[in-house]
mmCIF file of C-alpha atoms in Angstrom:
data_model
loop_
_atom_site.group_PDB
_atom_site.id
_atom_site.type_symbol
_atom_site.label_atom_id
_atom_site.label_comp_id
_atom_site.label_asym_id
_atom_site.label_seq_id
_atom_site.Cartn_x
_atom_site.Cartn_y
_atom_site.Cartn_z
ATOM 1 C CA MET A 843 -11.371 23.930 -4.978
ATOM 2 C CA SER A 844 -12.231 21.999 -8.112
ATOM 3 C CA LEU A 845 -9.108 23.172 -9.956
ATOM 4 C CA ALA A 846 -6.842 22.015 -7.115
ATOM 5 C CA ALA A 847 -8.790 18.758 -6.882
ATOM 6 C CA ASP A 848 -8.490 18.231 -10.643
ATOM 7 C CA VAL A 849 -4.729 18.773 -10.475
ATOM 8 C CA LEU A 850 -4.279 16.242 -7.655
ATOM 9 C CA ARG A 851 -6.613 13.768 -9.350
ATOM 10 C CA THR A 852 -4.548 14.011 -12.554
ATOM 11 C CA ALA A 853 -1.324 13.683 -10.524
ATOM 12 C CA GLU A 854 -2.670 10.488 -8.922
ATOM 13 C CA SER A 855 -3.657 9.033 -12.313
ATOM 14 C CA LEU A 856 -0.206 9.806 -13.757
ATOM 15 C CA GLY A 857 1.524 8.072 -10.844
ATOM 16 C CA TYR A 858 3.112 11.270 -9.512
ATOM 17 C CA ILE A 859 1.584 10.781 -6.041
ATOM 18 C CA ASP A 860 3.018 7.258 -5.812
ATOM 19 C CA GLU A 861 6.348 8.641 -6.980
ATOM 20 C CA LEU A 862 6.226 11.276 -4.246
ATOM 21 C CA ALA A 863 5.353 8.640 -1.621
ATOM 22 C CA ARG A 864 8.317 6.497 -2.686
ATOM 23 C CA SER A 865 10.706 9.464 -2.709
ATOM 24 C CA GLU A 866 10.397 10.185 0.998
ATOM 25 C CA GLY A 867 13.820 10.768 2.546
ATOM 26 C CA ASP A 868 15.404 11.413 -0.859
ATOM 27 C CA GLY A 869 15.379 15.227 -1.216
ATOM 28 C CA PRO A 870 16.161 15.559 -4.962
ATOM 29 C CA SER A 871 13.605 12.842 -5.904
ATOM 30 C CA SER A 872 10.811 14.332 -3.801
ATOM 31 C CA GLU A 873 11.611 17.790 -5.190
ATOM 32 C CA LYS A 874 11.334 16.325 -8.703
ATOM 33 C CA ALA A 875 7.985 14.664 -7.931
ATOM 34 C CA MET A 876 6.678 17.930 -6.393
ATOM 35 C CA THR A 877 7.757 19.836 -9.520
ATOM 36 C CA LYS A 878 5.904 17.312 -11.702
ATOM 37 C CA ILE A 879 2.720 17.791 -9.665
ATOM 38 C CA ALA A 880 3.112 21.584 -9.687
ATOM 39 C CA SER A 881 3.572 21.529 -13.470
ATOM 40 C CA LEU A 882 -0.044 20.325 -13.767
ATOM 41 C CA VAL A 883 -1.339 23.649 -12.375
ATOM 42 C CA PRO A 884 -2.428 25.769 -15.359
ATOM 43 C CA THR A 885 0.017 28.570 -16.161
ATOM 44 C CA ASN A 886 -0.594 32.007 -14.630
ATOM 45 C CA HIS A 887 -2.481 30.517 -11.675
ATOM 46 C CA PRO A 888 -0.796 31.178 -8.322
ATOM 47 C CA PHE A 889 -0.378 28.030 -6.231
ATOM 48 C CA ALA A 890 1.133 26.530 -3.084
ATOM 49 C CA LEU A 891 1.949 22.837 -2.830
ATOM 50 C CA SER A 892 2.914 21.619 0.643
ATOM 51 C CA TRP A 893 3.861 18.132 1.735
ATOM 52 C CA LEU A 894 3.389 17.777 5.465
ATOM 53 C CA THR A 895 3.747 15.130 8.140
ATOM 54 C CA LYS A 896 0.671 14.060 10.127
ATOM 55 C CA GLU A 897 1.836 16.428 12.870
ATOM 56 C CA GLY A 898 2.062 19.336 10.417
ATOM 57 C CA SER A 899 5.847 19.577 9.936
ATOM 58 C CA ILE A 900 6.867 20.562 6.417
ATOM 59 C CA ILE A 901 8.613 17.922 4.282
ATOM 60 C CA GLU A 902 8.633 19.874 1.004
ATOM 61 C CA VAL A 903 7.045 23.088 -0.227
ATOM 62 C CA THR A 904 6.846 24.678 -3.640
ATOM 63 C CA LYS A 905 4.878 27.827 -4.453
ATOM 64 C CA SER A 906 4.409 30.465 -7.115
ATOM 65 C CA GLY A 907 2.544 33.780 -7.468
ATOM 66 C CA ASP A 908 0.330 35.674 -5.040
ATOM 67 C CA GLN A 909 -0.452 33.461 -2.039
ATOM 68 C CA ALA A 910 -3.245 35.660 -0.680
ATOM 69 C CA ASN A 911 -6.301 33.989 -2.112
ATOM 70 C CA LEU A 912 -5.831 30.288 -2.767
ATOM 71 C CA ALA A 913 -8.464 27.547 -2.539
ATOM 72 C CA TYR A 914 -6.989 24.454 -0.877
ATOM 73 C CA ILE A 915 -7.553 20.734 -1.096
ATOM 74 C CA ALA A 916 -5.563 18.092 0.758
ATOM 75 C CA ILE A 917 -5.017 14.374 0.264
ATOM 76 C CA ILE A 918 -3.555 11.691 2.485
ATOM 77 C CA ILE A 919 -0.395 9.928 1.277
ATOM 78 C CA THR A 920 1.039 6.879 3.002
ATOM 79 C CA THR A 921 4.801 6.610 2.533
ATOM 80 C CA SER A 922 7.087 3.767 3.563
ATOM 81 C CA THR A 923 7.502 5.275 7.041
ATOM 82 C CA GLN A 924 4.482 7.432 7.850
ATOM 83 C CA ILE A 925 1.093 8.839 6.890
ATOM 84 C CA THR A 926 1.471 12.292 5.365
ATOM 85 C CA CYS A 927 -0.697 14.981 3.817
ATOM 86 C CA LEU A 928 -0.276 16.812 0.521
ATOM 87 C CA ALA A 929 -2.099 20.163 0.364
ATOM 88 C CA LEU A 930 -2.532 22.099 -2.856
ATOM 89 C CA GLY A 931 -3.932 25.626 -3.004
ATOM 90 C CA VAL A 932 -4.667 27.186 -6.395
ATOM 91 C CA GLY A 933 -5.738 30.775 -7.101
ATOM 92 C CA GLY A 934 -8.050 32.017 -9.805
ATOM 93 C CA MET B 692 -58.208 64.344 -9.967
ATOM 94 C CA LYS B 693 -59.367 60.972 -11.256
ATOM 95 C CA ARG B 694 -56.341 60.776 -13.561
ATOM 96 C CA ALA B 695 -53.947 61.598 -10.727
ATOM 97 C CA TYR B 696 -55.544 58.860 -8.595
ATOM 98 C CA LEU B 697 -55.156 56.341 -11.432
ATOM 99 C CA LEU B 698 -51.504 57.303 -12.007
ATOM 100 C CA THR B 699 -50.686 57.017 -8.277
ATOM 101 C CA THR B 700 -52.408 53.636 -7.983
ATOM 102 C CA THR B 701 -50.616 52.353 -11.111
ATOM 103 C CA ALA B 702 -47.269 53.600 -9.759
ATOM 104 C CA ILE B 703 -47.881 51.831 -6.438
ATOM 105 C CA VAL B 704 -48.882 48.603 -8.193
ATOM 106 C CA VAL B 705 -45.841 48.775 -10.497
ATOM 107 C CA ALA B 706 -43.538 49.468 -7.535
ATOM 108 C CA TYR B 707 -45.073 46.575 -5.598
ATOM 109 C CA LEU B 708 -44.711 44.222 -8.561
ATOM 110 C CA THR B 709 -41.100 45.374 -9.062
ATOM 111 C CA ILE B 710 -40.321 44.635 -5.401
ATOM 112 C CA LEU B 711 -41.918 41.215 -5.754
ATOM 113 C CA LEU B 712 -39.915 40.589 -8.922
ATOM 114 C CA ILE B 713 -36.614 41.638 -7.325
ATOM 115 C CA GLN B 714 -37.380 39.565 -4.233
ATOM 116 C CA GLY B 715 -38.246 36.582 -6.426
ATOM 117 C CA ILE B 716 -35.087 36.950 -8.435
ATOM 118 C CA SER B 717 -32.904 37.268 -5.342
ATOM 119 C CA GLU B 718 -34.608 34.236 -3.777
ATOM 120 C CA GLU B 719 -34.007 32.338 -6.967
ATOM 121 C CA VAL B 720 -30.373 33.470 -7.011
ATOM 122 C CA ALA B 721 -29.989 32.430 -3.360
ATOM 123 C CA MET B 722 -31.540 29.072 -4.183
ATOM 124 C CA LEU B 723 -29.239 28.620 -7.163
ATOM 125 C CA ARG B 724 -26.276 29.545 -4.977
ATOM 126 C CA GLU B 725 -27.383 26.994 -2.385
ATOM 127 C CA VAL B 726 -27.731 24.312 -5.086
ATOM 128 C CA ALA B 727 -24.294 25.214 -6.476
ATOM 129 C CA ALA B 728 -22.788 25.077 -2.976
ATOM 130 C CA GLN B 729 -24.378 21.691 -2.364
ATOM 131 C CA ARG B 730 -23.074 20.471 -5.696
ATOM 132 C CA THR B 731 -19.600 21.680 -4.693
ATOM 133 C CA ALA B 732 -20.001 19.848 -1.389
ATOM 134 C CA VAL B 733 -20.930 16.644 -3.247
ATOM 135 C CA THR B 734 -17.930 17.096 -5.563
ATOM 136 C CA ARG B 735 -15.761 17.608 -2.492
ATOM 137 C CA LEU B 736 -17.136 14.450 -0.861
ATOM 138 C CA SER B 737 -16.566 12.418 -4.006
ATOM 139 C CA TYR B 738 -13.047 13.813 -4.202
ATOM 140 C CA CYS B 739 -12.424 12.880 -0.549
ATOM 141 C CA ALA B 740 -13.767 9.365 -1.224
ATOM 142 C CA GLU B 741 -11.460 9.053 -4.208
ATOM 143 C CA ALA B 742 -8.482 10.334 -2.222
ATOM 144 C CA ILE B 743 -8.892 7.784 0.589
ATOM 145 C CA SER B 744 -9.627 4.991 -1.901
ATOM 146 C CA ASP B 745 -6.346 5.824 -3.645
ATOM 147 C CA ASP B 746 -4.343 5.909 -0.434
ATOM 148 C CA LEU B 747 -5.622 2.726 1.248
ATOM 149 C CA PRO B 748 -3.768 0.401 -1.207
ATOM 150 C CA ARG B 749 -0.591 2.447 -0.627
ATOM 151 C CA TYR B 750 -0.955 2.012 3.130
ATOM 152 C CA LEU B 751 -1.846 -1.697 2.917
ATOM 153 C CA ARG B 752 1.042 -2.353 0.542
ATOM 154 C CA ARG B 753 3.441 -0.827 3.049
ATOM 155 C CA GLU B 754 1.973 -2.946 5.861
ATOM 156 C CA VAL B 755 1.999 -6.161 3.786
ATOM 157 C CA GLU B 756 5.611 -5.535 2.707
ATOM 158 C CA ARG B 757 6.602 -5.093 6.347
ATOM 159 C CA GLU B 758 4.788 -8.287 7.308
ATOM 160 C CA VAL B 759 6.435 -10.200 4.431
ATOM 161 C CA LEU B 760 9.853 -8.968 5.602
ATOM 162 C CA ARG B 761 9.123 -9.821 9.250
ATOM 163 C CA SER B 762 7.706 -13.276 8.587
ATOM 164 C CA ALA B 763 10.444 -14.202 6.067
ATOM 165 C CA ALA B 764 13.131 -13.285 8.621
ATOM 166 C CA SER B 765 11.655 -15.820 11.036
ATOM 167 C CA GLY B 766 10.928 -18.498 8.416
ATOM 168 C CA ASP B 767 7.151 -18.088 8.517
ATOM 169 C CA LEU B 768 4.502 -17.244 5.959
ATOM 170 C CA PRO B 769 2.872 -13.791 6.269
ATOM 171 C CA ASP B 770 0.126 -13.515 8.880
ATOM 172 C CA PRO B 771 -2.855 -11.287 7.859
ATOM 173 C CA SER B 772 -3.762 -10.673 11.516
ATOM 174 C CA LYS B 773 -0.546 -8.634 11.787
ATOM 175 C CA ILE B 774 -1.816 -6.109 9.214
ATOM 176 C CA ASP B 775 -2.997 -3.193 11.330
ATOM 177 C CA VAL B 776 -5.422 -0.743 9.691
ATOM 178 C CA GLU B 777 -6.277 1.324 12.783
ATOM 179 C CA GLU B 778 -3.456 3.827 12.299
ATOM 180 C CA TRP B 779 -4.694 4.575 8.786
ATOM 181 C CA ARG B 780 -8.356 4.729 9.829
ATOM 182 C CA THR B 781 -7.527 7.302 12.549
ATOM 183 C CA ALA B 782 -5.285 9.374 10.275
ATOM 184 C CA SER B 783 -7.862 9.353 7.457
ATOM 185 C CA SER B 784 -10.704 10.380 9.778
ATOM 186 C CA ASP B 785 -8.547 13.211 11.202
ATOM 187 C CA TYR B 786 -7.605 14.367 7.723
ATOM 188 C CA LEU B 787 -11.244 14.335 6.564
ATOM 189 C CA THR B 788 -12.445 16.113 9.712
ATOM 190 C CA ALA B 789 -9.920 18.883 8.997
ATOM 191 C CA GLN B 790 -11.706 19.290 5.657
ATOM 192 C CA LYS B 791 -15.059 19.467 7.475
ATOM 193 C CA VAL B 792 -16.056 15.980 6.403
ATOM 194 C CA LEU B 793 -17.373 13.540 8.987
ATOM 195 C CA ALA B 794 -16.228 10.048 8.041
ATOM 196 C CA GLU B 795 -17.186 6.538 9.007
ATOM 197 C CA LEU B 796 -14.695 4.111 7.527
ATOM 198 C CA ASP B 797 -15.101 0.367 7.515
ATOM 199 C CA ILE B 798 -12.013 -1.506 6.386
ATOM 200 C CA GLY B 799 -12.598 -5.215 5.790
ATOM 201 C CA GLY B 800 -9.768 -7.301 7.205
ATOM 202 C CA ALA B 801 -6.957 -7.828 4.749
ATOM 203 C CA SER B 802 -6.578 -11.388 3.504
ATOM 204 C CA LEU B 803 -3.301 -12.704 2.130
ATOM 205 C CA SER B 804 -2.965 -15.558 -0.347
ATOM 206 C CA ARG B 805 -0.628 -17.067 -2.913
ATOM 207 C CA SER B 806 -0.328 -15.396 -6.304
ATOM 208 C CA ASN B 807 0.075 -17.160 -9.647
ATOM 209 C CA ALA B 808 1.773 -14.195 -11.280
ATOM 210 C CA PRO B 809 4.454 -13.945 -10.105
ATOM 211 C CA GLU B 810 4.206 -17.539 -8.862
ATOM 212 C CA GLY B 811 4.494 -17.707 -5.090
ATOM 213 C CA ALA B 812 4.117 -13.973 -4.460
ATOM 214 C CA VAL B 813 1.494 -12.453 -2.139
ATOM 215 C CA VAL B 814 -1.993 -11.267 -3.105
ATOM 216 C CA CYS B 815 -3.656 -8.897 -0.653
ATOM 217 C CA LYS B 816 -7.427 -8.386 -0.716
ATOM 218 C CA ALA B 817 -9.368 -5.964 1.472
ATOM 219 C CA SER B 818 -12.488 -3.841 1.261
ATOM 220 C CA LEU B 819 -13.271 -0.224 2.063
ATOM 221 C CA GLY B 820 -16.754 0.968 2.974
ATOM 222 C CA TYR B 821 -17.248 4.668 3.670
ATOM 223 C CA SER B 822 -19.939 7.090 4.720
ATOM 224 C CA LEU B 823 -18.912 10.726 4.339
ATOM 225 C CA GLN B 824 -20.971 13.680 5.522
ATOM 226 C CA ASP B 825 -20.241 17.307 4.723
ATOM 227 C CA GLN B 826 -20.465 19.131 8.054
ATOM 228 C CA VAL B 827 -21.467 22.425 6.398
ATOM 229 C CA TYR B 828 -24.175 21.335 3.951
ATOM 230 C CA GLU B 829 -24.950 17.941 5.512
ATOM 231 C CA THR B 830 -24.750 16.232 2.130
ATOM 232 C CA GLU B 831 -23.843 12.557 2.374
ATOM 233 C CA LEU B 832 -21.924 10.136 0.230
ATOM 234 C CA GLN B 833 -21.774 6.409 0.845
ATOM 235 C CA GLY B 834 -19.826 3.833 -1.087
ATOM 236 C CA GLU B 835 -17.666 0.779 -0.995
ATOM 237 C CA GLY B 836 -14.839 -0.635 -2.985
ATOM 238 C CA ALA B 837 -12.485 -3.578 -3.155
ATOM 239 C CA VAL B 838 -8.735 -3.343 -2.826
ATOM 240 C CA THR B 839 -6.595 -6.007 -4.501
ATOM 241 C CA PHE B 840 -2.884 -5.867 -5.207
ATOM 242 C CA VAL B 841 0.153 -8.127 -5.462
ATOM 243 C CA VAL B 842 3.364 -7.721 -3.492
ATOM 244 C CA PRO B 843 5.802 -9.369 -5.936
ATOM 245 C CA VAL B 844 8.032 -10.964 -3.292
ATOM 246 C CA ARG B 845 7.789 -14.747 -3.834
ATOM 247 C CA ILE B 846 7.705 -15.728 -0.173
ATOM 248 C CA TYR B 847 5.505 -18.812 -0.728
ATOM 249 C CA LEU B 848 7.965 -20.086 -3.351
ATOM 250 C CA MET B 849 10.938 -19.369 -1.062
ATOM 251 C CA SER B 850 9.222 -21.288 1.726
ATOM 252 C CA ASP B 851 8.632 -24.235 -0.674
ATOM 253 C CA VAL B 852 12.304 -24.254 -1.705
ATOM 254 C CA ALA B 853 13.525 -24.183 1.907
ATOM 255 C CA SER B 854 11.204 -27.013 2.992
ATOM 256 C CA ASN B 855 11.888 -29.123 -0.101
ATOM 257 C CA PHE B 856 15.639 -28.840 0.354
ATOM 258 C CA ARG B 857 15.581 -30.475 3.799
ATOM 259 C CA TRP B 858 13.221 -33.156 2.590
ATOM 260 C CA SER B 859 15.335 -33.712 -0.547
ATOM 261 C CA ILE B 860 18.612 -34.250 1.392
ATOM 262 C CA ALA B 861 16.981 -36.780 3.726
ATOM 263 C CA ASP B 862 15.272 -38.572 0.814
ATOM 264 C CA LYS B 863 18.488 -38.875 -1.227
ATOM 265 C CA ILE B 864 20.448 -40.273 1.738
ATOM 266 C CA LYS B 865 17.652 -42.804 2.417
ATOM 267 C CA ARG B 866 17.679 -43.887 -1.230
ATOM 268 C CA ALA B 867 21.481 -44.323 -1.181
ATOM 269 C CA PHE B 868 21.225 -46.601 1.875
ATOM 270 C CA SER B 869 18.326 -48.556 0.359
ATOM 271 C CA VAL B 870 20.543 -49.349 -2.632
ATOM 272 C CA ASN B 871 23.716 -49.915 -0.621
ATOM 273 C CA GLY B 872 23.511 -50.536 3.136
ATOM 274 C CA ASN B 873 27.238 -49.797 3.458
ATOM 275 C CA THR B 874 27.114 -46.325 1.935
ATOM 276 C CA SER B 875 30.177 -44.366 3.090
ATOM 277 C CA ALA B 876 30.445 -40.964 4.764
ATOM 278 C CA ASP B 877 32.125 -39.573 1.647
ATOM 279 C CA THR B 878 29.153 -40.651 -0.473
ATOM 280 C CA VAL B 879 26.760 -38.923 1.921
ATOM 281 C CA ARG B 880 28.923 -35.765 1.841
ATOM 282 C CA GLY B 881 28.855 -35.958 -1.957
ATOM 283 C CA ILE B 882 25.047 -36.246 -1.952
ATOM 284 C CA ILE B 883 24.780 -33.187 0.281
ATOM 285 C CA SER B 884 27.137 -30.989 -1.736
ATOM 286 C CA GLU B 885 25.585 -32.152 -5.018
ATOM 287 C CA THR B 886 22.078 -31.296 -3.759
ATOM 288 C CA ILE B 887 23.242 -27.863 -2.571
ATOM 289 C CA GLY B 888 24.690 -27.260 -6.065
ATOM 290 C CA GLU B 889 21.447 -28.387 -7.728
ATOM 291 C CA TYR B 890 19.368 -26.066 -5.549
ATOM 292 C CA LYS B 891 21.711 -23.124 -6.160
ATOM 293 C CA ARG B 892 21.458 -23.637 -9.917
ATOM 294 C CA SER B 893 17.681 -24.120 -10.062
ATOM 295 C CA CYS B 894 17.122 -21.156 -7.706
ATOM 296 C CA ALA B 895 19.379 -18.939 -9.868
ATOM 297 C CA ASN B 896 17.201 -19.881 -12.865
ATOM 298 C CA MET B 897 14.142 -18.686 -10.932
ATOM 299 C CA GLY B 898 15.714 -15.395 -9.770
ATOM 300 C CA LEU B 899 16.304 -16.708 -6.245
ATOM 301 C CA GLU B 900 19.541 -16.845 -4.296
ATOM 302 C CA PHE B 901 20.003 -19.995 -2.260
ATOM 303 C CA GLY B 902 22.423 -20.492 0.614
ATOM 304 C CA VAL B 903 22.787 -23.052 3.396
ATOM 305 C CA ASP B 904 25.306 -24.529 5.822
ATOM 306 C CA VAL B 905 24.802 -28.262 6.210
ATOM 307 C CA GLY B 906 26.712 -30.165 8.884
ATOM 308 C CA MET B 907 26.989 -33.953 8.839
ATOM 309 C CA GLU B 908 28.104 -36.523 11.420
ATOM 310 C CA PHE B 909 28.452 -40.144 10.446
ATOM 311 C CA SER B 910 28.785 -43.061 12.833
ATOM 312 C CA SER B 911 28.647 -46.742 12.149
ATOM 313 C CA ASP B 912 28.840 -49.958 14.154
ATOM 314 C CA ASN B 913 28.250 -53.592 13.247
ATOM 315 C CA GLU B 914 24.460 -53.253 13.152
ATOM 316 C CA THR B 915 23.567 -49.689 12.209
ATOM 317 C CA THR B 916 24.785 -46.529 10.542
ATOM 318 C CA THR B 917 23.615 -43.208 11.941
ATOM 319 C CA VAL B 918 23.677 -40.053 9.835
ATOM 320 C CA PHE B 919 23.118 -36.820 11.738
ATOM 321 C CA VAL B 920 22.400 -33.881 9.447
ATOM 322 C CA SER B 921 22.170 -30.285 10.734
ATOM 323 C CA PHE B 922 20.707 -27.483 8.632
ATOM 324 C CA LYS B 923 21.994 -24.056 9.621
ATOM 325 C CA ASP B 924 21.397 -20.670 8.043
ATOM 326 C CA LEU B 925 19.120 -22.028 5.314
ATOM 327 C CA ARG B 926 18.201 -18.891 3.389
ATOM 328 C CA VAL B 927 16.483 -18.029 0.123
ATOM 329 C CA THR B 928 16.476 -14.454 -1.229
ATOM 330 C CA ASP B 929 14.240 -13.159 -4.016
ATOM 331 C CA VAL B 930 16.648 -11.240 -6.270
ATOM 332 C CA SER B 931 14.243 -10.587 -9.151
ATOM 333 C CA PRO B 932 14.110 -6.873 -10.086
ATOM 334 C CA SER B 933 10.462 -6.450 -9.015
ATOM 335 C CA ALA B 934 10.984 -8.007 -5.576
ATOM 336 C CA GLU B 935 12.761 -5.018 -4.078
ATOM 337 C CA ILE B 936 10.697 -3.358 -1.380
ATOM 338 C CA LEU B 937 11.105 -0.072 0.480
ATOM 339 C CA VAL B 938 11.702 -0.396 4.199
ATOM 340 C CA ASP B 939 12.012 2.926 5.988
ATOM 341 C CA GLY B 940 12.703 4.457 2.603
ATOM 342 C CA LYS B 941 15.546 2.070 1.726
ATOM 343 C CA PRO B 942 15.333 -0.549 -1.060
ATOM 344 C CA THR B 943 15.502 -3.946 0.631
ATOM 345 C CA ARG B 944 15.590 -7.585 -0.494
ATOM 346 C CA VAL B 945 13.535 -10.153 1.351
ATOM 347 C CA THR B 946 15.369 -13.218 2.643
ATOM 348 C CA PHE B 947 13.461 -16.242 3.885
ATOM 349 C CA ARG B 948 15.456 -17.735 6.773
ATOM 350 C CA MET B 949 14.530 -21.178 7.965
ATOM 351 C CA LYS B 950 15.127 -21.920 11.627
ATOM 352 C CA SER B 951 18.065 -24.271 12.287
ATOM 353 C CA SER B 952 17.017 -27.887 12.433
ATOM 354 C CA ASN B 953 18.536 -31.349 12.696
ATOM 355 C CA ARG B 954 17.679 -34.690 11.203
ATOM 356 C CA THR B 955 18.895 -38.041 12.488
ATOM 357 C CA LEU B 956 18.685 -40.978 10.076
ATOM 358 C CA VAL B 957 19.384 -44.508 11.308
ATOM 359 C CA PHE B 958 19.969 -47.353 8.824
ATOM 360 C CA ARG B 959 20.161 -51.000 9.819
ATOM 361 C CA HIS B 960 22.765 -53.045 7.914
ATOM 362 C CA ASN B 961 21.425 -55.913 5.820
#
């Protein structure tokens, strides 16, 4: 949990979360912001990064490695149209 | 016989002490695990607190931008009572509950005021108090923080410009008649178009776009001259690079639109 939390905390401090919030509705930009956040996960750690609406519909997903045993943390992100959730799971 | 008895007793004592030792160690390990789990829970709570504290300004900014756009379209200044925080409070509580965190959130009403930098923009101030409880380990975290940010749309300045323009036209016409009681319609038209030009130029220097349709009717008899001035579509747009806001994901400029109004000026001939 702490690794995922650290990644999202760093992403927030670097402005990547704001960038993601502003990119809503613009596929290439949100993909770019998701890639930036995912790049903060240490190499060789499997991860899943999902951006979801409040109702649980997927907006963007990016993942890598074995998805079987990931520890998740989620944060709330308000965009210009809705309140969304960004969940990051990182494996050991 | 005596030796065998001593050996058996020693073995029993050693075995008993070993069991006690193992039990003690495992209790200690369990206790350490519990402490570590509680520490993780506290870390999780502090992370949750940080996450909501980071998102509240994002949410409020969106709401303030919407209110600035709405009020500017109707020629009003932004109204803080229109900033609704309930949607965010509900969503945040739901999101925290899903992470097994019971949350009590107290969001102090957002206040809106005039900013000095940029001059005439909007400052939003609010407060967030929270009490978070981990539903598994029952650890608690309480805290509060202030939220302050600027929405760089200069709505107060735009409102000033729009109000001053109407006042300025009326004042210049009054001055012309105080100097010359027989001021002609052409002179009044000249004053109006000159003032529009002045406002367009000074607004352009401030990164504002100024536009207006001014109608004028002029009637005169032996005793009085009546000047009827109508202001239609008086609009001021903030075109500075930082004043672009996102509305439904689209970059949008804010235009302050004054309601149509008329002014009747009556001058008695000397």
